């Protein structure tokens, strides 16, 4: 359960806060009374959920690149955060094939720079309590299993994006073992964990080469959609599901840093791992029209066809579990998009969905 009294006046430092997930997280944290500072290179999309919600007036923003270690170190030192959540990333498989070096620079060295900034801050007397590094379900070595990956399974990744997220996990493990070991928690006082979410979906995602944003753009413009890998199965979940997991984990890390400084999966129920084409058809159905799409032939790169997560550890040890099934998540996306289409107050729409999610059993 998310404890509002815990988050009241907590100083939270978030990298990548202006992105889709970051904007939802900032709005949720602000509603809980947290003091949020974000670190971002730029607004990643136009339009952007960050701007639509007017988050620039609610949270403090520092413009910077996680590859610039001095700037990042300065930001952490000046913020003096209680909790750090590292979300900045190059998040796309296609872009990782086009720009592999940049992908590794951001996703791997960005993680190194962030954790090093925390290490230096702690060394200088800043009592950072908890650090969460957000990676991806793709960090696992994909074996096309019919069952979900567990946190102890082998890391890997075929494409540069997936592989960079596995590398980010290894960096996190190294820093935890070398500088923030749970056995020496009384000395350093830092609880360091990584989180591996499934495919997040929700209103306000305008990313390029992502399924849900591509569907929404096609629906709003009345154009035909192109999809690739229609049979690829992914662990789809509403964006609030893993974000709720991060908030709950942060609370646990501050309560018992020794116990919870681990890696954690946050994914949907097994029944919500569905093929790409199923998602497209269902969204069109909920919108109220026939699915108009073409399958993109000869995709020049490889993507995993089957991915599921085993989240039994988060269920049993954190008390976390999904609240909205996939059908409900798609309903929320349609609801959000209708509100956007009708020029409603987007901040109010998002806050209403956050309240609905928090109240759900």
Coordinates of C-alpha atoms in Angstrom, one line a residue:
X1 CA 0.0 0.0 0.0
X2 CA 1.3 3.4 -0.9
X3 CA 1.7 5.5 2.3
X4 CA 0.9 9.2 1.7
X5 CA 2.5 10.1 5.1
X6 CA 5.7 8.4 4.0
X7 CA 6.0 10.5 0.9
X8 CA 5.0 13.9 2.4
X9 CA 8.0 16.3 1.9
X10 CA 10.3 13.4 0.7
X11 CA 13.0 14.8 -1.6
X12 CA 12.9 12.7 -4.8
X13 CA 15.4 13.0 -7.6
X14 CA 14.2 11.4 -10.9
X15 CA 16.3 11.2 -14.1
X16 CA 14.2 11.1 -17.3
X17 CA 11.3 12.6 -15.5
X18 CA 9.9 14.4 -18.6
X19 CA 9.2 11.1 -20.5
X20 CA 5.9 9.2 -20.6
X21 CA 6.6 7.1 -17.4
X22 CA 8.4 10.0 -15.7
X23 CA 5.5 12.4 -16.2
X24 CA 3.0 10.0 -14.6
X25 CA 5.4 9.3 -11.7
X26 CA 6.0 13.1 -11.1
X27 CA 2.3 13.7 -11.1
X28 CA 1.6 10.9 -8.7
X29 CA 4.5 11.9 -6.4
X30 CA 3.3 15.5 -6.3
X31 CA -0.2 14.4 -5.4
X32 CA 1.4 12.5 -2.4
X33 CA 3.2 15.7 -1.2
X34 CA 6.7 14.8 -2.3
X35 CA 9.3 17.4 -3.3
X36 CA 10.3 16.3 -6.8
X37 CA 13.4 17.3 -8.8
X38 CA 13.8 16.0 -12.3
X39 CA 16.8 15.7 -14.5
X40 CA 16.3 15.6 -18.3
X41 CA 18.0 16.3 -21.6
X42 CA 14.8 17.6 -23.2
X43 CA 11.1 16.9 -23.7
X44 CA 11.3 13.6 -25.7
X45 CA 8.1 14.0 -27.7
X46 CA 5.7 16.6 -29.1
X47 CA 3.1 16.6 -27.8
X48 CA 4.3 15.5 -24.3
X49 CA 2.4 14.4 -21.3
X50 CA 4.8 16.5 -19.2
X51 CA 3.6 19.7 -20.9
X52 CA 0.0 18.6 -21.2
X53 CA -0.1 18.2 -17.4
X54 CA 1.7 21.5 -16.7
X55 CA 4.3 19.6 -14.7
X56 CA 6.8 22.4 -15.2
X57 CA 5.0 24.4 -12.5
X58 CA 4.8 21.4 -10.1
X59 CA 8.3 19.9 -10.1
X60 CA 11.8 21.4 -10.3
X61 CA 13.6 20.6 -13.6
X62 CA 17.3 20.5 -14.2
X63 CA 18.3 20.3 -17.9
X64 CA 21.2 17.9 -18.4
X65 CA 22.3 14.7 -20.0
X66 CA 23.1 11.6 -17.9
X67 CA 26.2 11.2 -20.1
X68 CA 27.6 14.4 -18.6
X69 CA 28.8 13.1 -15.2
X70 CA 29.9 16.4 -13.7
X71 CA 26.5 18.0 -14.4
X72 CA 24.7 14.9 -12.9
X73 CA 26.9 14.9 -9.9
X74 CA 26.2 18.6 -9.3
X75 CA 22.5 18.0 -9.6
X76 CA 22.5 15.2 -7.0
X77 CA 24.7 17.1 -4.6
X78 CA 22.5 20.2 -4.8
X79 CA 19.2 18.3 -4.6
X80 CA 20.2 16.3 -1.5
X81 CA 17.6 13.6 -2.3
X82 CA 16.2 11.1 0.1
X83 CA 15.2 8.8 -2.8
X84 CA 16.7 8.5 -6.4
X85 CA 14.8 6.9 -9.2
X86 CA 16.8 6.5 -12.4
X87 CA 14.5 6.3 -15.5
X88 CA 16.6 8.1 -18.2
X89 CA 17.2 5.8 -21.1
X90 CA 17.2 5.3 -24.8
X91 CA 14.1 3.1 -24.7
X92 CA 13.6 1.8 -28.3
X93 CA 14.8 -1.3 -30.0
X94 CA 14.7 0.2 -33.5
X95 CA 16.7 3.2 -32.4
X96 CA 19.3 1.0 -30.7
X97 CA 20.0 -0.7 -34.1
X98 CA 20.3 2.7 -35.7
X99 CA 22.4 4.3 -32.9
X100 CA 24.0 1.5 -30.9
X101 CA 26.8 3.6 -29.4
X102 CA 24.4 6.2 -28.2
X103 CA 22.2 3.5 -26.7
X104 CA 25.1 2.1 -24.7
X105 CA 26.3 5.5 -23.7
X106 CA 22.9 6.5 -22.3
X107 CA 21.8 3.2 -20.9
X108 CA 25.0 1.9 -19.5
X109 CA 27.3 4.8 -18.8
X110 CA 24.3 6.9 -17.8
X111 CA 23.7 4.3 -15.0
X112 CA 27.4 4.4 -14.0
X113 CA 27.3 8.2 -13.8
X114 CA 24.1 8.2 -11.7
X115 CA 25.3 5.6 -9.3
X116 CA 28.7 7.3 -9.1
X117 CA 26.9 10.6 -8.3
X118 CA 25.1 8.9 -5.5
X119 CA 28.3 7.4 -4.2
X120 CA 30.1 10.8 -4.2
X121 CA 27.0 12.5 -2.5
X122 CA 27.0 9.9 0.3
X123 CA 30.7 10.2 0.7
X124 CA 30.1 14.0 1.2
X125 CA 27.5 13.4 3.9
X126 CA 24.3 13.5 1.9
X127 CA 22.0 10.8 3.4
X128 CA 20.5 9.2 0.3
X129 CA 18.3 6.5 1.6
X130 CA 17.1 4.6 -1.5
X131 CA 18.1 4.3 -5.2
X132 CA 16.0 2.5 -7.8
X133 CA 17.4 1.8 -11.3
X134 CA 14.6 1.1 -13.8
X135 CA 15.6 -1.3 -16.6
X136 CA 13.3 -3.6 -18.6
X137 CA 12.0 -7.1 -19.0
X138 CA 14.2 -7.3 -22.0
X139 CA 17.3 -7.5 -19.8
X140 CA 16.9 -11.2 -19.6
X141 CA 18.6 -13.6 -22.1
X142 CA 15.6 -14.4 -24.2
X143 CA 15.0 -18.2 -24.6
X144 CA 11.4 -17.9 -25.9
X145 CA 10.2 -19.8 -22.8
X146 CA 6.5 -20.3 -22.3
X147 CA 6.9 -19.4 -18.6
X148 CA 8.0 -16.1 -17.0
X149 CA 11.5 -15.0 -16.3
X150 CA 12.5 -14.8 -12.7
X151 CA 15.0 -12.3 -11.2
X152 CA 17.7 -15.0 -10.9
X153 CA 17.6 -16.0 -14.5
X154 CA 20.4 -15.2 -16.9
X155 CA 20.8 -11.7 -18.3
X156 CA 21.5 -11.1 -21.9
X157 CA 19.6 -9.4 -24.8
X158 CA 19.9 -9.9 -28.5
X159 CA 19.6 -6.3 -29.7
X160 CA 21.6 -3.3 -28.5
X161 CA 18.7 -1.9 -26.4
X162 CA 18.0 -5.2 -24.6
X163 CA 21.7 -5.9 -24.1
X164 CA 22.3 -2.4 -22.7
X165 CA 19.6 -3.0 -20.1
X166 CA 21.3 -6.2 -19.1
X167 CA 24.6 -4.2 -18.8
X168 CA 22.8 -1.6 -16.7
X169 CA 21.6 -4.4 -14.3
X170 CA 25.2 -5.7 -14.0
X171 CA 26.4 -2.2 -13.2
X172 CA 23.8 -2.0 -10.5
X173 CA 24.9 -5.3 -9.0
X174 CA 28.5 -4.2 -9.1
X175 CA 27.8 -0.9 -7.3
X176 CA 25.6 -2.7 -4.7
X177 CA 28.3 -5.3 -4.0
X178 CA 31.2 -2.8 -4.1
X179 CA 29.9 0.3 -2.4
X180 CA 26.3 -0.3 -1.1
X181 CA 26.4 -3.9 0.2
X182 CA 23.4 -4.8 2.3
X183 CA 25.7 -6.4 4.9
X184 CA 27.3 -3.0 5.5
X185 CA 24.1 -1.0 5.4
X186 CA 24.8 0.5 8.9
X187 CA 27.9 2.1 7.4
X188 CA 26.6 3.6 4.1
X189 CA 22.9 3.7 4.7
X190 CA 22.0 3.3 1.0
X191 CA 19.5 0.7 -0.3
X192 CA 20.0 0.0 -4.0
X193 CA 17.6 -2.0 -6.1
X194 CA 16.7 -2.5 -9.8
X195 CA 13.3 -2.9 -11.3
X196 CA 12.3 -4.8 -14.5
X197 CA 8.9 -3.8 -15.7
X198 CA 6.9 -5.3 -18.6
X199 CA 5.6 -3.3 -21.6
X200 CA 4.0 -0.2 -20.1
X201 CA 1.0 1.3 -21.9
X202 CA -1.3 4.2 -21.0
X203 CA -2.6 7.6 -22.0
X204 CA -0.1 10.3 -23.0
X205 CA 2.5 8.1 -24.6
X206 CA 3.6 9.8 -27.9
X207 CA 6.8 7.8 -28.4
X208 CA 8.0 6.9 -31.9
X209 CA 7.9 3.3 -33.1
X210 CA 5.8 2.1 -30.1
X211 CA 2.7 0.2 -30.6
X212 CA 0.1 2.0 -28.6
X213 CA 1.2 5.5 -29.7
X214 CA 1.2 4.4 -33.3
X215 CA -2.4 3.0 -32.9
X216 CA -3.5 6.3 -31.2
X217 CA -2.0 8.4 -34.0
X218 CA -3.7 6.3 -36.6
X219 CA -7.1 6.5 -34.8
X220 CA -6.9 10.3 -34.3
X221 CA -5.8 10.9 -37.9
X222 CA -7.9 8.3 -39.6
X223 CA -4.9 6.8 -41.4
X224 CA -3.9 3.1 -41.8
X225 CA -1.6 1.6 -39.2
X226 CA 1.6 -0.3 -40.0
X227 CA 2.6 -3.0 -37.5
X228 CA 5.5 -5.3 -37.3
X229 CA 5.8 -8.7 -35.6
X230 CA 2.0 -9.2 -35.2
X231 CA 2.5 -12.5 -33.4
X232 CA 5.0 -11.1 -30.8
X233 CA 3.8 -11.7 -27.3
X234 CA 4.5 -9.1 -24.6
X235 CA 3.7 -8.6 -20.9
X236 CA 1.4 -5.5 -21.4
X237 CA 0.5 -3.5 -18.3
X238 CA -0.9 0.0 -17.5
X239 CA 1.9 2.4 -16.6
X240 CA 0.5 2.9 -13.1
X241 CA 1.2 -0.8 -12.3
X242 CA 5.0 -0.7 -12.3
X243 CA 5.0 2.9 -11.0
X244 CA 3.0 1.7 -8.0
X245 CA 5.6 -1.0 -7.6
X246 CA 8.4 1.5 -7.6
X247 CA 6.7 3.6 -4.9
X248 CA 6.0 0.6 -2.7
X249 CA 9.6 -0.7 -3.2
X250 CA 11.1 2.7 -2.3
X251 CA 9.1 2.6 1.0
X252 CA 10.4 -0.9 1.7
X253 CA 14.0 0.1 0.9
X254 CA 13.8 3.0 3.4
X255 CA 12.3 0.7 6.0
X256 CA 14.6 -2.3 5.6
X257 CA 17.5 -1.6 3.2
X258 CA 19.2 -4.8 3.9
X259 CA 16.3 -7.0 2.9
X260 CA 15.0 -5.3 -0.2
X261 CA 18.2 -4.2 -2.0
X262 CA 17.6 -6.7 -4.8
X263 CA 16.2 -6.8 -8.4
X264 CA 12.4 -7.0 -8.8
X265 CA 10.1 -7.8 -11.6
X266 CA 6.9 -5.8 -12.1
X267 CA 4.7 -7.3 -14.8
X268 CA 1.1 -8.3 -15.5
X269 CA -0.8 -11.5 -14.8
X270 CA 0.0 -14.3 -17.2
X271 CA -3.3 -13.9 -19.0
X272 CA -2.3 -10.3 -20.0
X273 CA 0.7 -11.4 -22.1
X274 CA -0.9 -11.0 -25.5
X275 CA 0.2 -10.8 -29.2
X276 CA 0.7 -7.4 -30.9
X277 CA -2.1 -8.0 -33.3
X278 CA -4.6 -8.8 -30.5
X279 CA -3.8 -5.5 -28.9
X280 CA -4.4 -3.6 -32.1
X281 CA -7.7 -5.3 -32.8
X282 CA -8.9 -4.8 -29.2
X283 CA -8.1 -1.1 -29.2
X284 CA -9.8 -0.5 -32.5
X285 CA -12.9 -2.3 -31.1
X286 CA -12.9 -0.2 -28.0
X287 CA -12.5 3.0 -30.0
X288 CA -15.5 2.0 -32.2
X289 CA -14.3 1.0 -35.6
X290 CA -12.8 -1.8 -37.7
X291 CA -9.0 -2.4 -37.4
X292 CA -7.3 -0.8 -40.4
X293 CA -3.7 -1.9 -40.5
X294 CA -1.0 -3.4 -42.6
X295 CA 1.8 -5.8 -41.5
X296 CA 5.2 -4.3 -42.2
X297 CA 7.1 -6.8 -44.3
X298 CA 10.8 -7.6 -44.0
X299 CA 11.6 -5.9 -40.7
X300 CA 15.4 -5.6 -41.0
X301 CA 16.2 -6.4 -37.3
X302 CA 15.4 -9.1 -34.8
X303 CA 13.0 -8.7 -31.9
X304 CA 12.1 -11.3 -29.3
X305 CA 8.8 -13.0 -30.1
X306 CA 7.8 -14.1 -26.6
X307 CA 8.3 -12.4 -23.2
X308 CA 6.6 -13.1 -19.9
X309 CA 7.7 -12.1 -16.4
X310 CA 7.3 -14.1 -13.2
X311 CA 6.4 -11.5 -10.5
X312 CA 5.9 -14.0 -7.6
X313 CA 8.7 -12.4 -5.6
X314 CA 7.2 -9.0 -5.7
X315 CA 3.8 -10.5 -4.7
X316 CA 5.1 -12.5 -1.8
X317 CA 7.8 -10.1 -0.4
X318 CA 6.5 -6.6 -1.3
X319 CA 2.7 -7.4 -1.2
X320 CA 2.5 -5.9 -4.7
X321 CA 0.1 -7.3 -7.4
X322 CA -1.5 -5.9 -10.5
X323 CA -4.8 -4.1 -10.0
X324 CA -6.0 -3.5 -13.6
X325 CA -6.1 -6.3 -16.1
X326 CA -5.3 -5.6 -19.7
X327 CA -8.9 -5.0 -20.7
X328 CA -9.1 -2.3 -18.0
X329 CA -5.8 -0.8 -19.1
X330 CA -7.0 -0.4 -22.7
X331 CA -10.2 1.2 -21.4
X332 CA -8.2 3.8 -19.6
X333 CA -6.2 4.5 -22.7
X334 CA -9.4 5.1 -24.7
X335 CA -10.8 7.2 -21.9
X336 CA -7.6 9.3 -21.8
X337 CA -7.5 9.7 -25.6
X338 CA -11.1 10.8 -25.8
X339 CA -10.4 13.4 -23.2
X340 CA -7.4 14.6 -25.1
X341 CA -9.4 14.7 -28.3
X342 CA -12.1 16.8 -26.6
X343 CA -9.4 19.2 -25.1
X344 CA -10.2 18.4 -21.5
X345 CA -7.9 19.2 -18.6
X346 CA -5.3 16.4 -18.9
X347 CA -3.9 16.9 -15.5
X348 CA -7.3 16.3 -14.0
X349 CA -7.8 13.2 -16.2
X350 CA -4.5 11.7 -15.1
X351 CA -5.1 12.5 -11.4
X352 CA -8.5 10.9 -11.6
X353 CA -7.0 7.7 -13.1
X354 CA -4.3 7.7 -10.4
X355 CA -7.0 8.0 -7.7
X356 CA -9.0 5.2 -9.4
X357 CA -5.9 3.0 -9.5
X358 CA -4.9 3.7 -5.9
X359 CA -8.5 2.8 -4.7
X360 CA -8.7 -0.4 -6.7
X361 CA -8.3 -3.7 -4.9

